[in-house]
PDB file of C-alpha atoms and ligand atoms in Angstrom:
ATOM      1  CA  MET A 235       0.055   0.081  -0.012  1.00 55.00           C
ATOM      2  CA  LYS A 236       2.844   2.304   0.848  1.00 61.00           C
ATOM      3  CA  VAL A 237       4.675   1.726  -2.458  1.00 58.00           C
ATOM      4  CA  TYR A 238       1.449   2.243  -4.257  1.00 59.00           C
ATOM      5  CA  ARG A 239       0.944   5.532  -2.513  1.00 67.00           C
ATOM      6  CA  THR A 240       4.556   6.523  -3.095  1.00 69.00           C
ATOM      7  CA  LYS A 241       4.172   5.763  -6.862  1.00 65.00           C
ATOM      8  CA  THR A 242       0.894   7.799  -7.128  1.00 66.00           C
ATOM      9  CA  THR A 243       2.584  10.848  -5.358  1.00 70.00           C
ATOM     10  CA  LEU A 244       5.414  10.594  -7.744  1.00 65.00           C
ATOM     11  CA  ILE A 245       3.115  10.538 -10.882  1.00 65.00           C
ATOM     12  CA  LEU A 246       1.117  13.425  -9.435  1.00 65.00           C
ATOM     13  CA  PHE A 247       4.348  15.435  -8.747  1.00 66.00           C
ATOM     14  CA  ILE A 248       5.669  14.833 -12.340  1.00 62.00           C
ATOM     15  CA  SER A 249       2.401  15.878 -13.871  1.00 62.00           C
ATOM     16  CA  PHE A 250       2.334  19.055 -11.723  1.00 62.00           C
ATOM     17  CA  LEU A 251       5.746  20.067 -12.593  1.00 60.00           C
ATOM     18  CA  PHE A 252       5.034  19.329 -16.329  1.00 61.00           C
ATOM     19  CA  CYS A 253       2.011  21.591 -16.046  1.00 56.00           C
ATOM     20  CA  ILE A 254       3.685  24.617 -14.621  1.00 56.00           C
ATOM     21  CA  THR A 255       6.730  24.521 -16.748  1.00 59.00           C
ATOM     22  CA  THR A 256       4.582  24.143 -20.072  1.00 66.00           C
ATOM     23  CA  TYR A 257       1.739  26.467 -19.228  1.00 65.00           C
ATOM     24  CA  GLY A 258       0.418  28.177 -22.344  1.00 79.00           C
ATOM     25  CA  GLN A 259       1.936  25.577 -24.756  1.00 95.00           C
ATOM     26  CA  PRO A 260       0.361  22.796 -26.647  1.00 98.00           C
ATOM     27  CA  LYS A 261      -0.887  19.918 -24.528  1.00 98.00           C
ATOM     28  CA  VAL A 262       0.377  16.407 -25.272  1.00 98.00           C
ATOM     29  CA  ILE A 263      -2.215  13.666 -26.495  1.00 98.00           C
ATOM     30  CA  ALA A 264      -1.008  10.310 -26.891  1.00 98.00           C
ATOM     31  CA  HIS A 265      -2.211   8.728 -30.035  1.00 98.00           C
ATOM     32  CA  ARG A 266      -4.087   5.333 -29.351  1.00 98.00           C
ATOM     33  CA  GLY A 267      -2.175   5.507 -25.795  1.00 98.00           C
ATOM     34  CA  TYR A 268       1.488   5.286 -25.419  1.00 98.00           C
ATOM     35  CA  TRP A 269       1.686   2.251 -27.388  1.00 98.00           C
ATOM     36  CA  LYS A 270       5.363   2.600 -28.173  1.00 97.00           C
ATOM     37  CA  ALA A 271       6.160   2.064 -24.553  1.00 97.00           C
ATOM     38  CA  ALA A 272       7.219  -1.342 -23.200  1.00 94.00           C
ATOM     39  CA  GLN A 273       4.493  -3.759 -23.090  1.00 95.00           C
ATOM     40  CA  GLY A 274       2.557  -1.512 -25.291  1.00 97.00           C
ATOM     41  CA  ALA A 275      -0.008  -2.060 -28.144  1.00 98.00           C
ATOM     42  CA  GLN A 276      -2.405   0.445 -29.894  1.00 98.00           C
ATOM     43  CA  ASN A 277      -5.542   1.010 -27.980  1.00 98.00           C
ATOM     44  CA  SER A 278      -4.541  -1.420 -25.200  1.00 98.00           C
ATOM     45  CA  LEU A 279      -5.295  -1.038 -21.427  1.00 98.00           C
ATOM     46  CA  ALA A 280      -1.510  -0.929 -20.882  1.00 98.00           C
ATOM     47  CA  SER A 281      -0.917   1.925 -23.405  1.00 98.00           C
ATOM     48  CA  TRP A 282      -3.643   3.845 -21.768  1.00 98.00           C
ATOM     49  CA  THR A 283      -1.878   3.416 -18.438  1.00 98.00           C
ATOM     50  CA  GLN A 284       1.549   4.384 -19.803  1.00 98.00           C
ATOM     51  CA  ALA A 285       0.240   7.596 -21.221  1.00 98.00           C
ATOM     52  CA  CYS A 286      -1.202   8.370 -17.849  1.00 98.00           C
ATOM     53  CA  ASN A 287       2.190   7.410 -16.196  1.00 97.00           C
ATOM     54  CA  ILE A 288       4.340   9.917 -18.172  1.00 97.00           C
ATOM     55  CA  GLY A 289       1.705  12.675 -17.488  1.00 97.00           C
ATOM     56  CA  CYS A 290       0.079  13.154 -20.957  1.00 98.00           C
ATOM     57  CA  PHE A 291      -2.638  15.655 -20.872  1.00 98.00           C
ATOM     58  CA  GLY A 292      -4.850  13.285 -22.728  1.00 98.00           C
ATOM     59  CA  SER A 293      -4.903   9.929 -24.523  1.00 98.00           C
ATOM     60  CA  GLU A 294      -6.919   9.049 -27.660  1.00 98.00           C
ATOM     61  CA  PHE A 295      -8.616   5.922 -28.497  1.00 98.00           C
ATOM     62  CA  ASP A 296     -10.910   4.418 -31.097  1.00 98.00           C
ATOM     63  CA  VAL A 297     -14.486   3.086 -30.661  1.00 98.00           C
ATOM     64  CA  TRP A 298     -16.504   0.682 -32.919  1.00 98.00           C
ATOM     65  CA  LEU A 299     -20.101  -0.432 -32.514  1.00 98.00           C
ATOM     66  CA  THR A 300     -20.205  -4.178 -33.176  1.00 98.00           C
ATOM     67  CA  ALA A 301     -22.955  -6.249 -34.825  1.00 98.00           C
ATOM     68  CA  ASP A 302     -24.535  -6.988 -31.576  1.00 98.00           C
ATOM     69  CA  ASP A 303     -24.530  -3.509 -30.503  1.00 98.00           C
ATOM     70  CA  GLN A 304     -21.576  -3.487 -28.199  1.00 98.00           C
ATOM     71  CA  LEU A 305     -18.756  -0.844 -27.921  1.00 98.00           C
ATOM     72  CA  ILE A 306     -15.239  -1.855 -28.354  1.00 98.00           C
ATOM     73  CA  VAL A 307     -11.919  -0.283 -28.512  1.00 98.00           C
ATOM     74  CA  ASN A 308      -9.827  -0.812 -31.621  1.00 98.00           C
ATOM     75  CA  HIS A 309      -8.369   1.210 -34.475  1.00 98.00           C
ATOM     76  CA  ASP A 310      -8.619  -0.999 -37.626  1.00 98.00           C
ATOM     77  CA  ARG A 311     -12.056  -1.766 -39.090  1.00 98.00           C
ATOM     78  CA  LEU A 312     -10.582  -5.289 -40.199  1.00 98.00           C
ATOM     79  CA  TYR A 313      -8.283  -6.891 -37.675  1.00 98.00           C
ATOM     80  CA  LYS A 314      -7.133 -10.513 -37.988  1.00 98.00           C
ATOM     81  CA  GLY A 315      -9.804 -11.190 -40.654  1.00 98.00           C
ATOM     82  CA  ILE A 316     -12.624  -9.803 -38.424  1.00 98.00           C
ATOM     83  CA  TYR A 317     -14.676  -6.684 -39.420  1.00 98.00           C
ATOM     84  CA  MET A 318     -15.268  -4.826 -36.197  1.00 98.00           C
ATOM     85  CA  THR A 319     -18.705  -3.762 -37.424  1.00 98.00           C
ATOM     86  CA  GLN A 320     -19.824  -7.030 -38.616  1.00 98.00           C
ATOM     87  CA  ALA A 321     -18.840  -9.573 -35.872  1.00 98.00           C
ATOM     88  CA  ASN A 322     -20.155 -10.047 -32.458  1.00 98.00           C
ATOM     89  CA  ALA A 323     -18.302  -8.618 -29.306  1.00 98.00           C
ATOM     90  CA  GLU A 324     -17.508 -11.947 -28.075  1.00 98.00           C
ATOM     91  CA  VAL A 325     -15.698 -12.747 -31.140  1.00 98.00           C
ATOM     92  CA  ILE A 326     -13.837  -9.491 -31.323  1.00 98.00           C
ATOM     93  CA  CYS A 327     -12.789  -9.480 -27.604  1.00 98.00           C
ATOM     94  CA  ASN A 328     -11.096 -12.792 -28.025  1.00 98.00           C
ATOM     95  CA  LEU A 329      -8.700 -11.220 -30.548  1.00 98.00           C
ATOM     96  CA  LYS A 330      -5.114 -10.826 -29.199  1.00 98.00           C
ATOM     97  CA  LEU A 331      -3.224  -7.507 -29.552  1.00 98.00           C
ATOM     98  CA  PRO A 332       0.432  -7.636 -30.036  1.00 97.00           C
ATOM     99  CA  ASN A 333       1.179  -7.151 -26.429  1.00 98.00           C
ATOM    100  CA  GLY A 334      -0.875 -10.241 -25.266  1.00 98.00           C
ATOM    101  CA  GLU A 335      -3.996  -8.432 -24.092  1.00 98.00           C
ATOM    102  CA  THR A 336      -7.324  -8.994 -25.787  1.00 98.00           C
ATOM    103  CA  ILE A 337      -9.303  -6.214 -27.593  1.00 98.00           C
ATOM    104  CA  PRO A 338     -10.948  -4.286 -24.732  1.00 98.00           C
ATOM    105  CA  THR A 339     -14.641  -3.408 -24.660  1.00 98.00           C
ATOM    106  CA  LEU A 340     -15.270   0.318 -23.895  1.00 98.00           C
ATOM    107  CA  GLU A 341     -16.527  -0.750 -20.441  1.00 98.00           C
ATOM    108  CA  ALA A 342     -13.208  -2.202 -19.649  1.00 98.00           C
ATOM    109  CA  TYR A 343     -11.254   0.710 -21.113  1.00 98.00           C
ATOM    110  CA  LEU A 344     -13.510   3.175 -18.994  1.00 98.00           C
ATOM    111  CA  GLN A 345     -12.871   1.196 -15.766  1.00 98.00           C
ATOM    112  CA  GLN A 346      -9.124   1.546 -16.501  1.00 97.00           C
ATOM    113  CA  ALA A 347      -9.549   5.383 -17.141  1.00 97.00           C
ATOM    114  CA  LYS A 348     -11.149   5.737 -13.867  1.00 97.00           C
ATOM    115  CA  LYS A 349      -7.973   4.501 -12.073  1.00 97.00           C
ATOM    116  CA  HIS A 350      -6.155   7.492 -13.758  1.00 96.00           C
ATOM    117  CA  PRO A 351      -8.195  10.477 -12.997  1.00 96.00           C
ATOM    118  CA  ASN A 352      -5.635  13.210 -14.190  1.00 96.00           C
ATOM    119  CA  THR A 353      -5.603  12.119 -17.721  1.00 98.00           C
ATOM    120  CA  ARG A 354      -8.335  13.392 -20.357  1.00 98.00           C
ATOM    121  CA  LEU A 355     -10.028  10.852 -22.471  1.00 98.00           C
ATOM    122  CA  ILE A 356     -10.068  11.661 -26.217  1.00 98.00           C
ATOM    123  CA  LEU A 357     -12.646   9.323 -27.625  1.00 98.00           C
ATOM    124  CA  GLU A 358     -12.957   8.841 -31.330  1.00 98.00           C
ATOM    125  CA  LEU A 359     -16.055   7.291 -32.828  1.00 98.00           C
ATOM    126  CA  LYS A 360     -14.902   5.684 -35.997  1.00 98.00           C
ATOM    127  CA  SER A 361     -16.792   6.390 -39.138  1.00 98.00           C
ATOM    128  CA  HIS A 362     -19.234   3.455 -39.661  1.00 98.00           C
ATOM    129  CA  GLY A 363     -20.487   4.474 -43.107  1.00 97.00           C
ATOM    130  CA  ASN A 364     -24.021   4.207 -41.835  1.00 98.00           C
ATOM    131  CA  ASP A 365     -25.851   7.138 -40.113  1.00 98.00           C
ATOM    132  CA  GLU A 366     -28.074   5.077 -37.957  1.00 98.00           C
ATOM    133  CA  ARG A 367     -25.310   2.956 -36.628  1.00 98.00           C
ATOM    134  CA  GLU A 368     -23.295   5.951 -35.708  1.00 98.00           C
ATOM    135  CA  ILE A 369     -26.302   7.681 -33.929  1.00 98.00           C
ATOM    136  CA  LEU A 370     -26.852   4.385 -31.860  1.00 98.00           C
ATOM    137  CA  ALA A 371     -23.151   4.223 -31.153  1.00 98.00           C
ATOM    138  CA  ALA A 372     -23.160   7.996 -30.017  1.00 98.00           C
ATOM    139  CA  GLU A 373     -26.305   7.214 -27.847  1.00 98.00           C
ATOM    140  CA  LYS A 374     -24.642   4.184 -26.157  1.00 98.00           C
ATOM    141  CA  ILE A 375     -21.340   6.188 -25.707  1.00 98.00           C
ATOM    142  CA  SER A 376     -23.201   9.130 -24.088  1.00 98.00           C
ATOM    143  CA  VAL A 377     -25.063   6.756 -21.446  1.00 98.00           C
ATOM    144  CA  MET A 378     -21.972   4.845 -20.688  1.00 98.00           C
ATOM    145  CA  LEU A 379     -19.803   8.064 -19.971  1.00 98.00           C
ATOM    146  CA  GLN A 380     -22.749   9.377 -17.888  1.00 98.00           C
ATOM    147  CA  GLN A 381     -22.976   6.192 -15.948  1.00 98.00           C
ATOM    148  CA  HIS A 382     -19.116   6.195 -15.168  1.00 98.00           C
ATOM    149  CA  GLU A 383     -19.193   9.983 -14.523  1.00 98.00           C
ATOM    150  CA  LEU A 384     -16.477  10.659 -17.064  1.00 98.00           C
ATOM    151  CA  LEU A 385     -18.350  13.071 -19.264  1.00 97.00           C
ATOM    152  CA  GLU A 386     -16.341  16.024 -17.836  1.00 97.00           C
ATOM    153  CA  ARG A 387     -13.139  14.255 -18.508  1.00 97.00           C
ATOM    154  CA  THR A 388     -13.874  13.343 -22.201  1.00 98.00           C
ATOM    155  CA  ASP A 389     -13.581  15.077 -25.460  1.00 98.00           C
ATOM    156  CA  ILE A 390     -15.209  13.454 -28.579  1.00 98.00           C
ATOM    157  CA  ILE A 391     -13.569  13.437 -31.977  1.00 98.00           C
ATOM    158  CA  SER A 392     -14.789  11.987 -35.218  1.00 98.00           C
ATOM    159  CA  PHE A 393     -14.318  11.912 -38.990  1.00 98.00           C
ATOM    160  CA  SER A 394     -17.928  11.478 -39.425  1.00 98.00           C
ATOM    161  CA  LEU A 395     -19.824  14.910 -39.421  1.00 98.00           C
ATOM    162  CA  ASN A 396     -23.120  12.707 -38.753  1.00 98.00           C
ATOM    163  CA  ALA A 397     -21.489  11.455 -35.658  1.00 98.00           C
ATOM    164  CA  CYS A 398     -20.316  14.910 -34.569  1.00 98.00           C
ATOM    165  CA  LYS A 399     -23.806  16.364 -34.935  1.00 98.00           C
ATOM    166  CA  ALA A 400     -25.351  13.297 -33.036  1.00 98.00           C
ATOM    167  CA  PHE A 401     -23.190  13.864 -30.293  1.00 98.00           C
ATOM    168  CA  ARG A 402     -23.770  17.582 -30.211  1.00 98.00           C
ATOM    169  CA  HIS A 403     -27.534  16.905 -29.824  1.00 98.00           C
ATOM    170  CA  LEU A 404     -26.988  14.334 -27.035  1.00 98.00           C
ATOM    171  CA  LEU A 405     -24.098  16.095 -25.045  1.00 98.00           C
ATOM    172  CA  PRO A 406     -24.635  19.965 -25.337  1.00 97.00           C
ATOM    173  CA  GLN A 407     -21.881  20.370 -22.714  1.00 97.00           C
ATOM    174  CA  THR A 408     -19.190  18.242 -24.063  1.00 98.00           C
ATOM    175  CA  ARG A 409     -16.364  19.425 -26.251  1.00 98.00           C
ATOM    176  CA  ILE A 410     -16.455  17.969 -29.795  1.00 98.00           C
ATOM    177  CA  GLN A 411     -13.854  18.297 -32.381  1.00 98.00           C
ATOM    178  CA  TYR A 412     -14.122  17.462 -36.067  1.00 98.00           C
ATOM    179  CA  LEU A 413     -11.471  15.411 -37.773  1.00 98.00           C
ATOM    180  CA  ASN A 414     -11.812  15.528 -41.408  1.00 98.00           C
ATOM    181  CA  GLY A 415     -10.027  18.615 -42.310  1.00 98.00           C
ATOM    182  CA  ASP A 416     -12.725  19.604 -45.113  1.00 98.00           C
ATOM    183  CA  LEU A 417     -14.621  22.363 -43.399  1.00 98.00           C
ATOM    184  CA  THR A 418     -13.203  25.894 -42.436  1.00 98.00           C
ATOM    185  CA  PRO A 419     -13.268  26.958 -38.781  1.00 98.00           C
ATOM    186  CA  GLN A 420     -16.385  29.263 -39.495  1.00 98.00           C
ATOM    187  CA  GLU A 421     -18.173  26.156 -40.927  1.00 98.00           C
ATOM    188  CA  VAL A 422     -17.332  23.986 -37.767  1.00 98.00           C
ATOM    189  CA  HIS A 423     -18.306  26.937 -35.676  1.00 98.00           C
ATOM    190  CA  ASN A 424     -21.605  27.222 -37.444  1.00 98.00           C
ATOM    191  CA  LEU A 425     -22.292  23.539 -36.562  1.00 98.00           C
ATOM    192  CA  GLY A 426     -21.909  24.250 -32.818  1.00 98.00           C
ATOM    193  CA  LEU A 427     -18.759  22.139 -32.477  1.00 98.00           C
ATOM    194  CA  ASN A 428     -15.729  23.137 -30.390  1.00 98.00           C
ATOM    195  CA  GLY A 429     -12.858  22.590 -32.373  1.00 98.00           C
ATOM    196  CA  ILE A 430     -10.833  21.505 -35.419  1.00 98.00           C
ATOM    197  CA  ASP A 431      -8.759  18.512 -35.000  1.00 98.00           C
ATOM    198  CA  TYR A 432      -6.970  18.363 -38.389  1.00 98.00           C
ATOM    199  CA  SER A 433      -3.991  16.688 -39.955  1.00 98.00           C
ATOM    200  CA  PHE A 434      -0.675  18.182 -40.045  1.00 98.00           C
ATOM    201  CA  LYS A 435      -0.740  18.361 -43.765  1.00 98.00           C
ATOM    202  CA  THR A 436      -4.166  20.119 -43.694  1.00 98.00           C
ATOM    203  CA  LEU A 437      -2.828  22.709 -41.208  1.00 98.00           C
ATOM    204  CA  GLN A 438       0.364  23.118 -43.289  1.00 97.00           C
ATOM    205  CA  ARG A 439      -2.035  23.986 -46.401  1.00 98.00           C
ATOM    206  CA  HIS A 440      -4.256  26.330 -44.144  1.00 98.00           C
ATOM    207  CA  PRO A 441      -1.986  27.810 -41.441  1.00 97.00           C
ATOM    208  CA  GLU A 442      -4.592  30.767 -41.372  1.00 98.00           C
ATOM    209  CA  TRP A 443      -7.150  28.283 -39.892  1.00 98.00           C
ATOM    210  CA  ILE A 444      -5.310  28.240 -36.563  1.00 98.00           C
ATOM    211  CA  GLU A 445      -5.831  31.865 -36.039  1.00 98.00           C
ATOM    212  CA  GLN A 446      -9.356  31.906 -37.459  1.00 98.00           C
ATOM    213  CA  ALA A 447     -10.386  28.988 -35.288  1.00 98.00           C
ATOM    214  CA  HIS A 448      -9.043  30.629 -32.093  1.00 98.00           C
ATOM    215  CA  GLN A 449     -10.866  33.898 -32.975  1.00 98.00           C
ATOM    216  CA  LEU A 450     -13.871  31.956 -33.213  1.00 98.00           C
ATOM    217  CA  GLY A 451     -13.184  30.511 -29.773  1.00 98.00           C
ATOM    218  CA  LEU A 452     -12.515  27.100 -31.256  1.00 98.00           C
ATOM    219  CA  GLU A 453      -9.642  24.611 -29.941  1.00 98.00           C
ATOM    220  CA  VAL A 454      -7.008  23.466 -32.595  1.00 98.00           C
ATOM    221  CA  ASN A 455      -5.609  20.041 -32.144  1.00 98.00           C
ATOM    222  CA  VAL A 456      -3.240  18.499 -34.924  1.00 98.00           C
ATOM    223  CA  TRP A 457      -2.669  14.808 -35.748  1.00 98.00           C
ATOM    224  CA  THR A 458      -0.429  12.654 -35.945  1.00 98.00           C
ATOM    225  CA  VAL A 459       2.834  14.453 -35.543  1.00 98.00           C
ATOM    226  CA  ASN A 460       5.770  12.281 -34.785  1.00 98.00           C
ATOM    227  CA  ASN A 461       9.052  13.797 -36.113  1.00 97.00           C
ATOM    228  CA  GLU A 462      10.914  16.465 -34.350  1.00 98.00           C
ATOM    229  CA  GLU A 463      10.784  19.066 -37.033  1.00 98.00           C
ATOM    230  CA  ASN A 464       7.164  18.848 -37.491  1.00 98.00           C
ATOM    231  CA  LEU A 465       6.488  18.911 -33.636  1.00 98.00           C
ATOM    232  CA  ARG A 466       8.519  22.148 -33.449  1.00 98.00           C
ATOM    233  CA  LYS A 467       6.353  23.684 -36.252  1.00 98.00           C
ATOM    234  CA  CYS A 468       3.259  22.727 -34.356  1.00 98.00           C
ATOM    235  CA  ILE A 469       4.545  24.353 -31.159  1.00 98.00           C
ATOM    236  CA  ASP A 470       5.444  27.470 -33.275  1.00 97.00           C
ATOM    237  CA  TRP A 471       2.007  27.504 -34.726  1.00 97.00           C
ATOM    238  CA  LYS A 472       0.605  27.809 -31.175  1.00 96.00           C
ATOM    239  CA  VAL A 473      -2.001  24.948 -31.477  1.00 98.00           C
ATOM    240  CA  ASP A 474      -3.850  23.939 -28.360  1.00 98.00           C
ATOM    241  CA  TYR A 475      -3.053  20.196 -28.532  1.00 98.00           C
ATOM    242  CA  ILE A 476      -0.605  17.955 -30.449  1.00 98.00           C
ATOM    243  CA  THR A 477      -1.626  14.389 -30.949  1.00 98.00           C
ATOM    244  CA  THR A 478       1.466  12.181 -31.261  1.00 98.00           C
ATOM    245  CA  ASP A 479       2.780   8.592 -31.272  1.00 98.00           C
ATOM    246  CA  GLU A 480       5.928  10.100 -29.436  1.00 98.00           C
ATOM    247  CA  PRO A 481       4.497  11.839 -26.371  1.00 98.00           C
ATOM    248  CA  GLU A 482       7.918  11.602 -24.582  1.00 98.00           C
ATOM    249  CA  LEU A 483       9.774  13.341 -27.446  1.00 98.00           C
ATOM    250  CA  LEU A 484       7.192  16.106 -27.397  1.00 98.00           C
ATOM    251  CA  GLN A 485       7.229  16.563 -23.581  1.00 98.00           C
ATOM    252  CA  LYS A 486      11.109  17.046 -23.997  1.00 98.00           C
ATOM    253  CA  LEU A 487      10.713  19.668 -26.731  1.00 98.00           C
ATOM    254  CA  LEU A 488       8.146  21.582 -24.597  1.00 97.00           C
ATOM    255  CA  LEU A 489      10.376  21.653 -21.354  1.00 92.00           C
TER     256      LEU A 489
HETATM  257 MG1  LIG B 663      -8.109   7.457 -33.713  1.00 53.45          MG
END
């Protein structure tokens, strides 16, 4: 118990130190967890925990609705020959990740998230190519986040405008960022969304969108930036968040 308390205190201290030294700079979002750390795998519970342990501001993960209407956490639509949207959760959640874990349910993921209360959840609902399925997924996610009392710690992101609109309707107070890069900040603002979460290439093509977004009160997140040169560019752009597979490298650049 004493060892656990010491470790928790140390993590809190590192997070506090990082917050005060990087105030006003972009915040670090681990992409699919800190999966490059030891024993990591994309979207695994271990990688969520690793992102928390190094003091990331947030950690991103991907959610699908299975054929039997369950929510699971995985990136690829097709994994080991199984389509996330066409199989039942029981089949999907028996599939092994590279670190030996099995694909987690959203329920298991949120239970793990609750053990690390200082890290923000960046929940991506994947595009299902079916408006009704996305709306059902949004409804189920909203209920689950409320049941776990995690709504205030969660930002929603999606490439699907339909999904963003569904969440906007269901969760008026929750921050929702649009991923697809095809709308101007003004158009995103007009839809009542809270931010743009666009690719590095999109923001490189439209650097003026960063200032425009900020003037409209929108937040700016950029994905997925992994090399030092581009991370430095994003810092110079004064975006609000950088989503990266290299959270420790970004943390060093921000100090
Ligand atoms: Mg994602």
